[in-house]
CSV table of C-alpha atoms and ligand atoms in Angstrom, one decimal:
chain,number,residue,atom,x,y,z
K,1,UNK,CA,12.1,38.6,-14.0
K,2,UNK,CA,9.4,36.7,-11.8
K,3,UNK,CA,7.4,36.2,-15.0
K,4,UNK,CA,9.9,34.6,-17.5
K,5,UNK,CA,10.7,32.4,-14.1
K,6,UNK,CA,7.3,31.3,-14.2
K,7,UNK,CA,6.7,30.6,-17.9
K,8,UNK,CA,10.2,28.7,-17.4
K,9,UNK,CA,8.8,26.7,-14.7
K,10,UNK,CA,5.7,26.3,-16.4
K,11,UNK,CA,7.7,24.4,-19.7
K,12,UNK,CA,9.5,22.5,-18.0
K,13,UNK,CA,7.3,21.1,-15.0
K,14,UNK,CA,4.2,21.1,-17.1
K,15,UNK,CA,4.6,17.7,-18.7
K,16,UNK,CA,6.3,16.4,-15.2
K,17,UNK,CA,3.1,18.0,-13.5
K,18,UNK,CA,0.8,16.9,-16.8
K,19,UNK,CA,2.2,12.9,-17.0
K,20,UNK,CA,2.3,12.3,-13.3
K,21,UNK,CA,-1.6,13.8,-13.5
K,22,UNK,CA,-2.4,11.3,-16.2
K,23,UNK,CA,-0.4,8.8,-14.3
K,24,UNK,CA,-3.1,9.4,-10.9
K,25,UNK,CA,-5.8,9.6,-13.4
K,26,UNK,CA,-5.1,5.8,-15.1
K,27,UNK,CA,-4.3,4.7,-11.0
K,28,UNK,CA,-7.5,6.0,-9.3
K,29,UNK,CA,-10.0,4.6,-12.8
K,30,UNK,CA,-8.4,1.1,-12.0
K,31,UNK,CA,-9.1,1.9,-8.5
K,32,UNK,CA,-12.7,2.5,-9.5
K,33,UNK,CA,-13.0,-0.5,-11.3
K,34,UNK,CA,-11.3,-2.8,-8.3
K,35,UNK,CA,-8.5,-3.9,-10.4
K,36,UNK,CA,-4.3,-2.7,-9.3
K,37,UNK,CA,-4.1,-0.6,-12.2
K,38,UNK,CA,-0.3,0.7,-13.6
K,39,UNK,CA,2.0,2.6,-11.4
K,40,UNK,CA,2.0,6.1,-11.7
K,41,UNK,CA,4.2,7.1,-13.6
K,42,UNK,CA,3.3,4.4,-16.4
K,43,UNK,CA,2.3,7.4,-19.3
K,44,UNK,CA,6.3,8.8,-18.7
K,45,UNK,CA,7.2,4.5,-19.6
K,46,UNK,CA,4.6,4.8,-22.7
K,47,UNK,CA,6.2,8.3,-24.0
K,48,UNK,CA,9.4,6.5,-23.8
K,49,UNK,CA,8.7,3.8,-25.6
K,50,UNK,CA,7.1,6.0,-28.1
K,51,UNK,CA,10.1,8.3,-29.1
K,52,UNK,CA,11.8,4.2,-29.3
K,53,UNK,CA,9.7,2.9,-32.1
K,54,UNK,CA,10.1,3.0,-35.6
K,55,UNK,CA,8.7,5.7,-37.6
K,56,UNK,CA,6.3,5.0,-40.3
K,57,UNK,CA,4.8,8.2,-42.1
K,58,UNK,CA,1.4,7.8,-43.0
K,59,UNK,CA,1.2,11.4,-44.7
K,60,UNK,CA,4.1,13.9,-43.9
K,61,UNK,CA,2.0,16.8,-43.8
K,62,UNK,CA,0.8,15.0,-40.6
K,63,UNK,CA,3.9,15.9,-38.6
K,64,UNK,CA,3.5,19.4,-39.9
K,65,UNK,CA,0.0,19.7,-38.8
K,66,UNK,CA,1.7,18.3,-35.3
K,67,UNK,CA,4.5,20.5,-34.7
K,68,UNK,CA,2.3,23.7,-34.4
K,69,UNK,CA,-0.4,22.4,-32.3
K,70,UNK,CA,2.1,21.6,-30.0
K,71,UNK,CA,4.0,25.1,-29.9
K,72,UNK,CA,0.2,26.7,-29.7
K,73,UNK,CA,-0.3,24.8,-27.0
K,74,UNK,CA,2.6,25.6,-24.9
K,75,UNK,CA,2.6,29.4,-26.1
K,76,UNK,CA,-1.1,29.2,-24.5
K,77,UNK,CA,0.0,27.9,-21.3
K,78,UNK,CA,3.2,29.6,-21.2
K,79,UNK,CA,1.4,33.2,-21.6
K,80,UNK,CA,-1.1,32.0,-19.1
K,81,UNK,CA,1.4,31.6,-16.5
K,82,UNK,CA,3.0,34.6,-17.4
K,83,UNK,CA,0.0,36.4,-17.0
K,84,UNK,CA,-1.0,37.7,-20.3
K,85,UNK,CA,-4.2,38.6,-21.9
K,86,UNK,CA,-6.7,35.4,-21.0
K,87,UNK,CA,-8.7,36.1,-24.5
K,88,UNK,CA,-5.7,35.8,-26.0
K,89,UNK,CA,-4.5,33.1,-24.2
K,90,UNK,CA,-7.7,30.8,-25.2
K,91,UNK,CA,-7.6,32.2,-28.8
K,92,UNK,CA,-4.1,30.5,-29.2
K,93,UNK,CA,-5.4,27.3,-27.8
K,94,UNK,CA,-7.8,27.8,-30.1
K,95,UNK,CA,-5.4,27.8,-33.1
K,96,UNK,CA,-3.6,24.6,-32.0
K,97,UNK,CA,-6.7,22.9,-31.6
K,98,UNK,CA,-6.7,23.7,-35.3
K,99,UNK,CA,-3.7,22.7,-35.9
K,100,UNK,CA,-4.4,19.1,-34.8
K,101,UNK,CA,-7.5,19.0,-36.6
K,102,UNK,CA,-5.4,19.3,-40.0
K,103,UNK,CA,-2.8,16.6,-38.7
K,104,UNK,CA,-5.6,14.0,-38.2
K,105,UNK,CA,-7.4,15.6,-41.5
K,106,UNK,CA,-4.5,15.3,-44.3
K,107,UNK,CA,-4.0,11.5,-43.5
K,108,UNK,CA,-7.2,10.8,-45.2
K,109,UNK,CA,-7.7,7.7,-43.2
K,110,UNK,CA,-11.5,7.2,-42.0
K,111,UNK,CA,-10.8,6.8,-38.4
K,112,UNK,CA,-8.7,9.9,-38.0
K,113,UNK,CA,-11.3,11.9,-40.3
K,114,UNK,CA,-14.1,10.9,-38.1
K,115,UNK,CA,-12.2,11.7,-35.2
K,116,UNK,CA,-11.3,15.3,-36.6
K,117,UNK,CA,-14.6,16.2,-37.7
K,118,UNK,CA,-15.7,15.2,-34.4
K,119,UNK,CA,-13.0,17.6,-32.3
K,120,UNK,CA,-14.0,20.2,-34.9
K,121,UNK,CA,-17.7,19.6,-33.4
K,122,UNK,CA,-16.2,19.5,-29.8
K,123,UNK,CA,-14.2,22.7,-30.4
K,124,UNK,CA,-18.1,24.4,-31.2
K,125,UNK,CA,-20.0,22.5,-28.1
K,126,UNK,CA,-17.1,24.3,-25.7
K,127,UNK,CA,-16.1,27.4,-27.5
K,128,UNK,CA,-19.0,29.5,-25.7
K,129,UNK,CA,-18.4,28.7,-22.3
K,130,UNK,CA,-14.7,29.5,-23.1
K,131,UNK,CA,-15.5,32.7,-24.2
K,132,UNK,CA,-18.1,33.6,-21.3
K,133,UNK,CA,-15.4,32.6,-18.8
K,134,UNK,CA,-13.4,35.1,-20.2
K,135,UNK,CA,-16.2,37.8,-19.9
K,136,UNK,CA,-17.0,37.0,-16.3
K,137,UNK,CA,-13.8,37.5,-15.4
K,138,UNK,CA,-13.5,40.9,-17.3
K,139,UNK,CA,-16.8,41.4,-15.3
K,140,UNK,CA,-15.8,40.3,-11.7
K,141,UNK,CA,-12.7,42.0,-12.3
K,142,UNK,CA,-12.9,44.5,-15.0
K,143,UNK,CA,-9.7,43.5,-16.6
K,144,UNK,CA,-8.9,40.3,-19.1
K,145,UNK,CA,-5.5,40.1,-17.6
K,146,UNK,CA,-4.2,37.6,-15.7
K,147,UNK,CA,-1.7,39.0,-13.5
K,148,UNK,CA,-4.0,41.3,-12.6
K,149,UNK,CA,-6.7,38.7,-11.9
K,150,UNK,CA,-4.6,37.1,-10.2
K,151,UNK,CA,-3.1,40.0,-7.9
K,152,UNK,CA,-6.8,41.5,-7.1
K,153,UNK,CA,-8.5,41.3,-3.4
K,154,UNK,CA,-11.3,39.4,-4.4
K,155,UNK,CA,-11.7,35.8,-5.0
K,156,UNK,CA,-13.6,35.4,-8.4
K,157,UNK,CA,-15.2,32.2,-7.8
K,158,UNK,CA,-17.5,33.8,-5.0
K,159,UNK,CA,-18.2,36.4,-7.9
K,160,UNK,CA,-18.6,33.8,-10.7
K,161,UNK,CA,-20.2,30.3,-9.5
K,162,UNK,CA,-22.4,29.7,-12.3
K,163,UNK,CA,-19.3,30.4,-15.0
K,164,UNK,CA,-17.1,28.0,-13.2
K,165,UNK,CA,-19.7,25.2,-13.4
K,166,UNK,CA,-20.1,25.7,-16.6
K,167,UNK,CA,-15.9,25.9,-16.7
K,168,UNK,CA,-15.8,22.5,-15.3
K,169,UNK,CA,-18.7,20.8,-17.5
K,170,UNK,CA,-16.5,21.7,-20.6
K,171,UNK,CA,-13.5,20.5,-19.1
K,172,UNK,CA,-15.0,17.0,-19.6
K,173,UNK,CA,-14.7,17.8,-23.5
K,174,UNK,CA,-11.3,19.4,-23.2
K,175,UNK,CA,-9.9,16.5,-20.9
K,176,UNK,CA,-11.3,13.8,-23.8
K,177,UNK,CA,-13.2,12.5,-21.0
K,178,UNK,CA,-16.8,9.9,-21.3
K,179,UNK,CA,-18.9,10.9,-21.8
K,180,UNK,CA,-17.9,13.8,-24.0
K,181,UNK,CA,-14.6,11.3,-25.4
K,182,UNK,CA,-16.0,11.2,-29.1
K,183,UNK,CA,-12.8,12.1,-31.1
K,184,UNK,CA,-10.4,10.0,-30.2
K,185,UNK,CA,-12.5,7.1,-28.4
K,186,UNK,CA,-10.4,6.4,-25.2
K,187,UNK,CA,-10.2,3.6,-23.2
K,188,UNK,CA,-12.1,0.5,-24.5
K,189,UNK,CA,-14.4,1.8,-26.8
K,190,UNK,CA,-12.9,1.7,-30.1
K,191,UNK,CA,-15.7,2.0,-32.8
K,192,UNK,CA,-13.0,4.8,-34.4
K,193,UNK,CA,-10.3,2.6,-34.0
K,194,UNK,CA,-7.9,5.5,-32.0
K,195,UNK,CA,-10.3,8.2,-33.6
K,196,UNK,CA,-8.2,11.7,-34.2
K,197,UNK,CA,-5.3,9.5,-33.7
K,198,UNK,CA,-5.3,6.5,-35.3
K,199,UNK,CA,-2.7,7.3,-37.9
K,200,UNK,CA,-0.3,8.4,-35.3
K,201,UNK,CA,2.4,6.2,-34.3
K,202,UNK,CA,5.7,6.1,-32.3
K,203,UNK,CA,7.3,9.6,-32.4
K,204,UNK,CA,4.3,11.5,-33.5
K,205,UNK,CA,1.7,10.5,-31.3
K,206,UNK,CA,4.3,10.9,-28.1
K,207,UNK,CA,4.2,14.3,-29.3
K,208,UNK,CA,0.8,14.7,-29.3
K,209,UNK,CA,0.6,12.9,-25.5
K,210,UNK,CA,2.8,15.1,-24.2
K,211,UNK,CA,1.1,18.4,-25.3
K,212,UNK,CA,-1.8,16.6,-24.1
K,213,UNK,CA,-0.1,17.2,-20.6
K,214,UNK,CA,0.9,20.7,-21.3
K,215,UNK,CA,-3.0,21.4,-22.0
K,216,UNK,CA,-4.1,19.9,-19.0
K,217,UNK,CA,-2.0,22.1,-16.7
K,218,UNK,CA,-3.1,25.3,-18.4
K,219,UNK,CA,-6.6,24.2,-18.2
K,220,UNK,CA,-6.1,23.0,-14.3
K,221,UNK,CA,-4.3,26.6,-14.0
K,222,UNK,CA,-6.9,28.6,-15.5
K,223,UNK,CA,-9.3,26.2,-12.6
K,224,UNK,CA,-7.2,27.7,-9.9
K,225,UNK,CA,-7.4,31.2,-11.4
K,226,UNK,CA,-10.8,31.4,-9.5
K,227,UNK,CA,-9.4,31.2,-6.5
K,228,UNK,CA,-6.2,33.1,-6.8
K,229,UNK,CA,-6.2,36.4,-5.0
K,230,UNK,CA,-3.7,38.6,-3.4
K,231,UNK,CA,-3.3,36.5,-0.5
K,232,UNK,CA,-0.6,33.6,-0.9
K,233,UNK,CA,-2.9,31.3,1.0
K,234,UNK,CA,-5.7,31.3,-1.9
K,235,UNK,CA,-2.8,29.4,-3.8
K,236,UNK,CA,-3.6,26.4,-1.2
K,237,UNK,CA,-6.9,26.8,-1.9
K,238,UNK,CA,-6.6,26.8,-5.7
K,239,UNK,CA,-4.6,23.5,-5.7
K,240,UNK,CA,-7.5,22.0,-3.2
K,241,UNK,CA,-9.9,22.7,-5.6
K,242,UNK,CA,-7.9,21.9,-9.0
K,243,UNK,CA,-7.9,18.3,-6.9
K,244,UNK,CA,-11.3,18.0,-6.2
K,245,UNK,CA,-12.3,19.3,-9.7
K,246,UNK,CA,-9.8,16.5,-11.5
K,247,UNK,CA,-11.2,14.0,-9.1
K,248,UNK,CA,-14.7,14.9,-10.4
K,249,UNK,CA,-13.5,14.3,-13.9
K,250,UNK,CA,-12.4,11.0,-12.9
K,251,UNK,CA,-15.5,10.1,-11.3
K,252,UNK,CA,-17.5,11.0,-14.0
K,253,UNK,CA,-15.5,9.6,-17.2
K,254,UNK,CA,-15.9,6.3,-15.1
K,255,UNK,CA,-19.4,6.7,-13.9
K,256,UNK,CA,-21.2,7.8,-17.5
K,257,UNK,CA,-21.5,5.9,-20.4
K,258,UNK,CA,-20.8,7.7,-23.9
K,259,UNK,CA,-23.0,10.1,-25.6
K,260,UNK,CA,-24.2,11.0,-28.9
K,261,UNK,CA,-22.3,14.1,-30.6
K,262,UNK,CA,-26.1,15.6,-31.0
K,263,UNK,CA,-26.9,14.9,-27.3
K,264,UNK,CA,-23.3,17.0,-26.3
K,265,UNK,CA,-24.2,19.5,-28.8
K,266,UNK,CA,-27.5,19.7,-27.0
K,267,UNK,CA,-26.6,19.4,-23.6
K,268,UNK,CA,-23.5,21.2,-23.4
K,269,UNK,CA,-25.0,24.7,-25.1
K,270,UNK,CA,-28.0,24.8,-23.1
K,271,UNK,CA,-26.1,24.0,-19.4
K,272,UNK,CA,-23.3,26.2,-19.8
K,273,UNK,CA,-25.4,29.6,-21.3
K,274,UNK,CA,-27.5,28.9,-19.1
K,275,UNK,CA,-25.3,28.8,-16.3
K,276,UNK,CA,-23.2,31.2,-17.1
K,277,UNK,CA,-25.6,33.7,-18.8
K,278,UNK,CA,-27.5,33.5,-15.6
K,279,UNK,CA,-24.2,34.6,-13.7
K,280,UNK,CA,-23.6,37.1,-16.5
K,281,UNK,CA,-26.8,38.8,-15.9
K,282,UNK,CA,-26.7,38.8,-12.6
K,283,UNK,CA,-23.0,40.4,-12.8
K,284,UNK,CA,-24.6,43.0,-14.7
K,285,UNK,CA,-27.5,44.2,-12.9
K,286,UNK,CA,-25.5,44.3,-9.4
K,287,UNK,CA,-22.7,45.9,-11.4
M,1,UNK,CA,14.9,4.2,-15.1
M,2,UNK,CA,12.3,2.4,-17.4
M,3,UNK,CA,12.6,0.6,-20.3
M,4,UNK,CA,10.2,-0.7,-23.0
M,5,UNK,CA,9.4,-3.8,-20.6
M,6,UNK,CA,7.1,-1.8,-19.0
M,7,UNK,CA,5.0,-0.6,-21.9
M,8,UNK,CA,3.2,-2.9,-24.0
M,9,UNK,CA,0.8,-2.5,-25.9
M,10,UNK,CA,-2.0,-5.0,-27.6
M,11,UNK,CA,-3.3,-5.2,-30.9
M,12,UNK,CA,-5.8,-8.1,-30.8
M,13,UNK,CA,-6.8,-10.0,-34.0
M,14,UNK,CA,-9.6,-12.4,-33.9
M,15,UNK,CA,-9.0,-14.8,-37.1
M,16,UNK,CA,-11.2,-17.8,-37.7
M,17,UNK,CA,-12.3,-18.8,-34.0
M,18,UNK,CA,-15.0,-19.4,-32.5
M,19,UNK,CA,-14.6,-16.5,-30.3
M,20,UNK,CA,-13.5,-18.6,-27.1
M,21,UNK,CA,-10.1,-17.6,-26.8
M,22,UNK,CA,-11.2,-14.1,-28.1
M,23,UNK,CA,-13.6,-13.7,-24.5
M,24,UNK,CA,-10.7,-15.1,-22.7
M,25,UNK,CA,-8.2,-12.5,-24.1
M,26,UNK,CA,-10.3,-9.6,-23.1
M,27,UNK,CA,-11.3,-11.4,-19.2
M,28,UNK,CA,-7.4,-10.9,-19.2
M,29,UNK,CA,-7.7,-7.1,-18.5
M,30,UNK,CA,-11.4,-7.2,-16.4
M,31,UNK,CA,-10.3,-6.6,-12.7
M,32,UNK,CA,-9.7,-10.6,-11.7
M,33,UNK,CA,-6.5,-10.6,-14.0
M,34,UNK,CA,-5.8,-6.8,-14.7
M,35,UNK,CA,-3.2,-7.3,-17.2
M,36,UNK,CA,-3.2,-3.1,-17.4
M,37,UNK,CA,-0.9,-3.5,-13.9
M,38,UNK,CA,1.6,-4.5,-16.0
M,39,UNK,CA,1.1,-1.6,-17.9
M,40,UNK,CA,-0.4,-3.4,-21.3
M,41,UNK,CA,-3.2,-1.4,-22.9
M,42,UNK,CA,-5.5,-2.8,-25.9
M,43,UNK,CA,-5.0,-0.3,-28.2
M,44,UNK,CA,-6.9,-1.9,-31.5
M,45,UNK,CA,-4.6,0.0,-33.8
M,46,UNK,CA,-1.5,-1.7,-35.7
M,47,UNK,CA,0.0,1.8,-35.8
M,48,UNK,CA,0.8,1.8,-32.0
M,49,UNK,CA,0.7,-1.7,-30.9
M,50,UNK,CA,3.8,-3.7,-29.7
M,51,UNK,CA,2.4,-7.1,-29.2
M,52,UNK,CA,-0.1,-8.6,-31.7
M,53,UNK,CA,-2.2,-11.1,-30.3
M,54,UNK,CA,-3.9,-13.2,-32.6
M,55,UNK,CA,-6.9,-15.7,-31.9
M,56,UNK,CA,-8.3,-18.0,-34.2
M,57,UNK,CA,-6.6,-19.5,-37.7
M,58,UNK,CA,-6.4,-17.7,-40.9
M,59,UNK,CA,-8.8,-18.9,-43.8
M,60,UNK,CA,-8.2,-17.4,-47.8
M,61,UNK,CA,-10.6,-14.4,-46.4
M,62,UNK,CA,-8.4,-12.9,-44.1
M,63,UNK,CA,-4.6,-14.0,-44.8
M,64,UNK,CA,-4.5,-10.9,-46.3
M,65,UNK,CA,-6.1,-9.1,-43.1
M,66,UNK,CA,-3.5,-10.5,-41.1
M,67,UNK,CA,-0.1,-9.9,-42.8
M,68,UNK,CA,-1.4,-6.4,-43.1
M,69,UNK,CA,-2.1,-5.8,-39.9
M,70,UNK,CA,1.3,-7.4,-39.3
M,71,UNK,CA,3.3,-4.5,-41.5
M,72,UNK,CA,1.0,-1.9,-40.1
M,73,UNK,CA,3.4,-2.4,-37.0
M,74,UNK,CA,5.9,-0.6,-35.8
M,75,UNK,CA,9.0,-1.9,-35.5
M,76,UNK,CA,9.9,-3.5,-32.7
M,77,UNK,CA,7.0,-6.0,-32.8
M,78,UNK,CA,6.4,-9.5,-31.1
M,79,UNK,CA,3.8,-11.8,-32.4
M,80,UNK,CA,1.6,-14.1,-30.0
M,81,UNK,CA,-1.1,-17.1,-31.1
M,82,UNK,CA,-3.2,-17.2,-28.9
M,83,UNK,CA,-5.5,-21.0,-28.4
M,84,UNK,CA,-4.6,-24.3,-30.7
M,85,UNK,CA,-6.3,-22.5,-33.5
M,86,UNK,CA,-3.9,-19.9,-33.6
M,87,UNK,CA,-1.2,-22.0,-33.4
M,88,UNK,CA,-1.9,-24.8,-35.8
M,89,UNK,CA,-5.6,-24.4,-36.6
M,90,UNK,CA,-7.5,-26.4,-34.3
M,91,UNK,CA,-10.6,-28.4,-34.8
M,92,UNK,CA,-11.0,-26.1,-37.6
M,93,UNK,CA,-7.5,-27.9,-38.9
M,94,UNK,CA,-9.7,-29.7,-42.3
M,95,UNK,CA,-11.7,-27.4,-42.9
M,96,UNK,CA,-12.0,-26.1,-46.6
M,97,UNK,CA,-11.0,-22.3,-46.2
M,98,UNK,CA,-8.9,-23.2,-43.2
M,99,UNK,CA,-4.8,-22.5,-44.0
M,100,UNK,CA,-3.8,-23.4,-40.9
M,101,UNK,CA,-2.0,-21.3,-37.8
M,102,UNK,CA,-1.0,-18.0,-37.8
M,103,UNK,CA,2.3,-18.7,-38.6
M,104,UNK,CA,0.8,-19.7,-42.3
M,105,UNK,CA,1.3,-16.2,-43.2
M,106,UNK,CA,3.5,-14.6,-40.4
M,107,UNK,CA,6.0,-15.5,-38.4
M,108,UNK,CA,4.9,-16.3,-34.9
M,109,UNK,CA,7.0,-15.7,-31.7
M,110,UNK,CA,4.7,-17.2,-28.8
M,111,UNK,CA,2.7,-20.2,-29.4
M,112,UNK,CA,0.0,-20.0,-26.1
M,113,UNK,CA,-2.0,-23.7,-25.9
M,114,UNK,CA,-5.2,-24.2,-24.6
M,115,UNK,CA,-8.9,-24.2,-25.7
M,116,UNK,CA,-9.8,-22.1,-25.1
M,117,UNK,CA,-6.5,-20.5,-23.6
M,118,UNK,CA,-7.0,-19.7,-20.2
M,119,UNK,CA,-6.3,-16.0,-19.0
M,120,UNK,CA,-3.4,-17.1,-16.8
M,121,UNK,CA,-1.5,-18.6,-19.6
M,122,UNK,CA,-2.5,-15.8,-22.1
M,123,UNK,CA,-0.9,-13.4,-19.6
M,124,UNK,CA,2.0,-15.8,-19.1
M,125,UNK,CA,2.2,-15.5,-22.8
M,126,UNK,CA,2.1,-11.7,-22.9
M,127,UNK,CA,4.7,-11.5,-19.9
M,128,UNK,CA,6.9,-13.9,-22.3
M,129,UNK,CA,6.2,-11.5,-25.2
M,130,UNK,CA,7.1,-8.9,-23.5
M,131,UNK,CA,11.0,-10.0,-22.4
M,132,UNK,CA,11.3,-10.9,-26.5
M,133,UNK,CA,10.1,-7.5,-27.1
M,134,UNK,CA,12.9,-5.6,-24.9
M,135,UNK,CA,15.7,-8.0,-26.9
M,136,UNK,CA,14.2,-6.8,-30.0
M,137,UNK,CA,14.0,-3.5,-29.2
M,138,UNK,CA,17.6,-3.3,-28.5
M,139,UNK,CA,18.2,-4.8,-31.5
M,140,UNK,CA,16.4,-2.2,-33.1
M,141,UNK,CA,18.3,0.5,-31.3
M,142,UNK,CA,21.6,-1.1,-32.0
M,143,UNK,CA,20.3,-0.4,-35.7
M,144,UNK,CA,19.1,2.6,-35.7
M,145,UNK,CA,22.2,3.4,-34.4
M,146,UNK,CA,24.4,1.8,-37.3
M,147,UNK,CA,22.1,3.6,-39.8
M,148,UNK,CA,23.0,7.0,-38.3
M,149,UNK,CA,26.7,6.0,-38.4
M,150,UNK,CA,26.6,4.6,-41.7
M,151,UNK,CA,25.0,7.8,-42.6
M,152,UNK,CA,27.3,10.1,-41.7
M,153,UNK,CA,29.9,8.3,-43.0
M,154,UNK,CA,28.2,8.5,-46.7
Z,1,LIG,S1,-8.6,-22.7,-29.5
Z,1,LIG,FE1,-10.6,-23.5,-28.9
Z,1,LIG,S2,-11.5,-21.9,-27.8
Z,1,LIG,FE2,-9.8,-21.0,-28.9
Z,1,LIG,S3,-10.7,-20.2,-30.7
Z,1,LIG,FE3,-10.0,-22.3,-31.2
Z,1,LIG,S4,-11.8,-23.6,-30.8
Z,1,LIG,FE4,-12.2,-21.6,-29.9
């Protein structure tokens, strides 16, 4: 019962939870940058106007590409919060980020090619320190289940510091964040035109904003999975640090200039094994 | 609660200018101005732009350009010329490959003065835009409404 509760909550406050975090996001950049900025809830005004615009299909096969990306993505998150398998969990998101590279691939528009054959380069930078964050937990806690990571006496992050870094380093890729941002070029930079989504317009690319949002929550949750324990106060704690750790990504998508896919490539591979193979190793030998 | 108002966004077009009123349009969103508190964002592509801004006259090189640009937009759309070029063709006016304002090839809701057009009246011009695009996206709605009727009826 408490578990379909929770994936229930989780589809219908995650793009309330996801827009109003998008929302902070736009607020505290402008902050950065000295200027008013939009209110906060200014990405729930864009959706709107979105799903209000006339629909011109570019490729219809682009819809179809759309639709399962964003069921993936709100299976992922919605067996996350149920506590399913975590594997499993990031294998689906996995799948949806698939999905989405097709949508943007079948328009055959340069932009959105780019842009896809970029995320497909993303998806590779980030997939390893996906799949080590799913070992250390199995390490730290000898199961790859999340209710029962989440119900344990121990609090993982104490267990796991180097995989969470390297957790939060990728998150900059997931989050579309400078200076990893090189698929769909955000913001100003606009050498891709909208990148991945350039030939998406009115109802389609709502769609894809809003499971934008659902992402974003089950990435933040899987953040605050480090800190869960069996105590109700580590859920404080969690929500502290999922905070600080979306503050960080603000501070840094406005403090770094844009990178060269090599230079992710490069960078990303080398911090997070190393990071996280270190905390691996050391897991094992004390194990 | 909101309503289209409070969402536009840009598609800027720099035609045959000479890139003053193209500087001006982007100081518009640095931090002086901050046209984004309004909730306008520069989005550079026709597919999800409300509002297209164009500086600069249209020559026989990029009429073409332009009206496409133009019906790359989605329904509901508001057009703004942005500097005397825009809007008639400036001290360009007599020149061989100049056709004249933007209105040559589309038709132009805002006409914005100035050269180059200073930032205040360029967002006065987008603020302007903005109320036109509300009425039309009523319209719109009002239409998209009839064509559902109409269908079920057939
Ligand atoms: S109106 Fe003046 S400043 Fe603006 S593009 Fe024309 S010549 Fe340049």
């Amino acid at each position: 019962m408490n578990m379909i509760l929770r994936v229930v909550l989780y589809i219908v406050l995650a793009p309330i939870i996801g827009g109003l975090l998008e929302g902070i996001d736009r607020k505290i950049s402008a902050r950065m940058q000295r200027r008013v900025g939009p209110p906060i809830l200014q990405p729930f005004y864009d959706v709107k106007k979105l799903f209000k615009k006339q629909v011109i299909i570019v490729s219809r096969s682009q819809t179809f590409g759309l639709i399962p990306y964003f069921f993936l993505m709100v299976l992922t998150g919605a067996m996350f919060f149920a506590g399913m398998d975590i594997l499993m969990c990031f294998f689906v998101m996995s799948t949806a980020a698939t999905a989405l590279y097709f949508a943007a691939m079948v328009t055959s528009s340069p932009y959105a090619t780019i842009g896809a054959n970029r995320e497909l380069i993303q998806m590779m930078a980030y997939e390893p320190a996906v799949l080590l964050t799913c070992v250390g937990f199995y390490l730290a806690e000898g199961t790859f289940n999340v209710s029962e990571i989440a119900a344990s006496d121990r609090t993982d992050i104490l267990f796991m510091p180097g995989f969470f870094v390297a957790f939060v380093f990728i998150l900059t890729i997931k989050m579309r964040k400078s200076p990893f941002d090189t698929s769909t070029s955000h913001h100003m930079h606009q050498e891709l035109v909208k990148g991945l989504t350039t030939e998406m317009g009115a109802r389609n690319l709502a769609i894809f904003q809003v499971t934008e949002w659902y992402e974003n929550v089950f990435l933040m949750g899987v953040v605050g999975l480090y800190l869960v324990n069996s105590n109700p106060m580590s859920i404080i704690w969690a929500i502290i640090c999922i905070m600080a750790v979306y503050f960080l990504e603000i501070l840094i998508d406005n403090t770094s200039a844009r990178m060269k896919w090599q230079d992710m490539m490069k960078i990303t591979w080398i911090f997070t094994l190393f990071t996280a193979g270190v905390n691996l190793l050391v897991l094992m030998l004390v194990k | 609660m909101a309503n289209v108002k409070r969402s536009p966004w840009l598609l800027h077009y720099d035609g045959s200018s000479c890139n003053g009123c193209d500087i001006e349009v982007l100081a518009s969103l640095t931090p002086v101005y901050d046209a984004e508190r309004f909730g306008v964002m520069n989005t550079g592509d026709p597919m999800q732009a409300d509002i297209f801004l164009i500086t600069g006259g249209v020559n026989t090189q990029n009429k073409d350009t332009v009206k496409q640009l133009y019906d790359q937009m989605p329904r509901p759309k508001v057009v703004v010329a942005v500097g005397v070029c825009a809007c008639t063709g400036g001290i360009f006016k007599d020149c061989y490959n100049i056709l004249g304002g933007a209105d040559t090839v589309i038709p132009v809701d805002i006409y914005v003065p100035g050269c180059a057009a200073r930032p205040q009246a360029i967002i006065d011009g987008i603020v302007q835009a903005v109320e036109l695009f509300e009425q039309r996206s009523k319209e719109h709605d009002e239409m998209v409404r009839n064509q559902k009727k109409g269908s079920e009826v057939a």
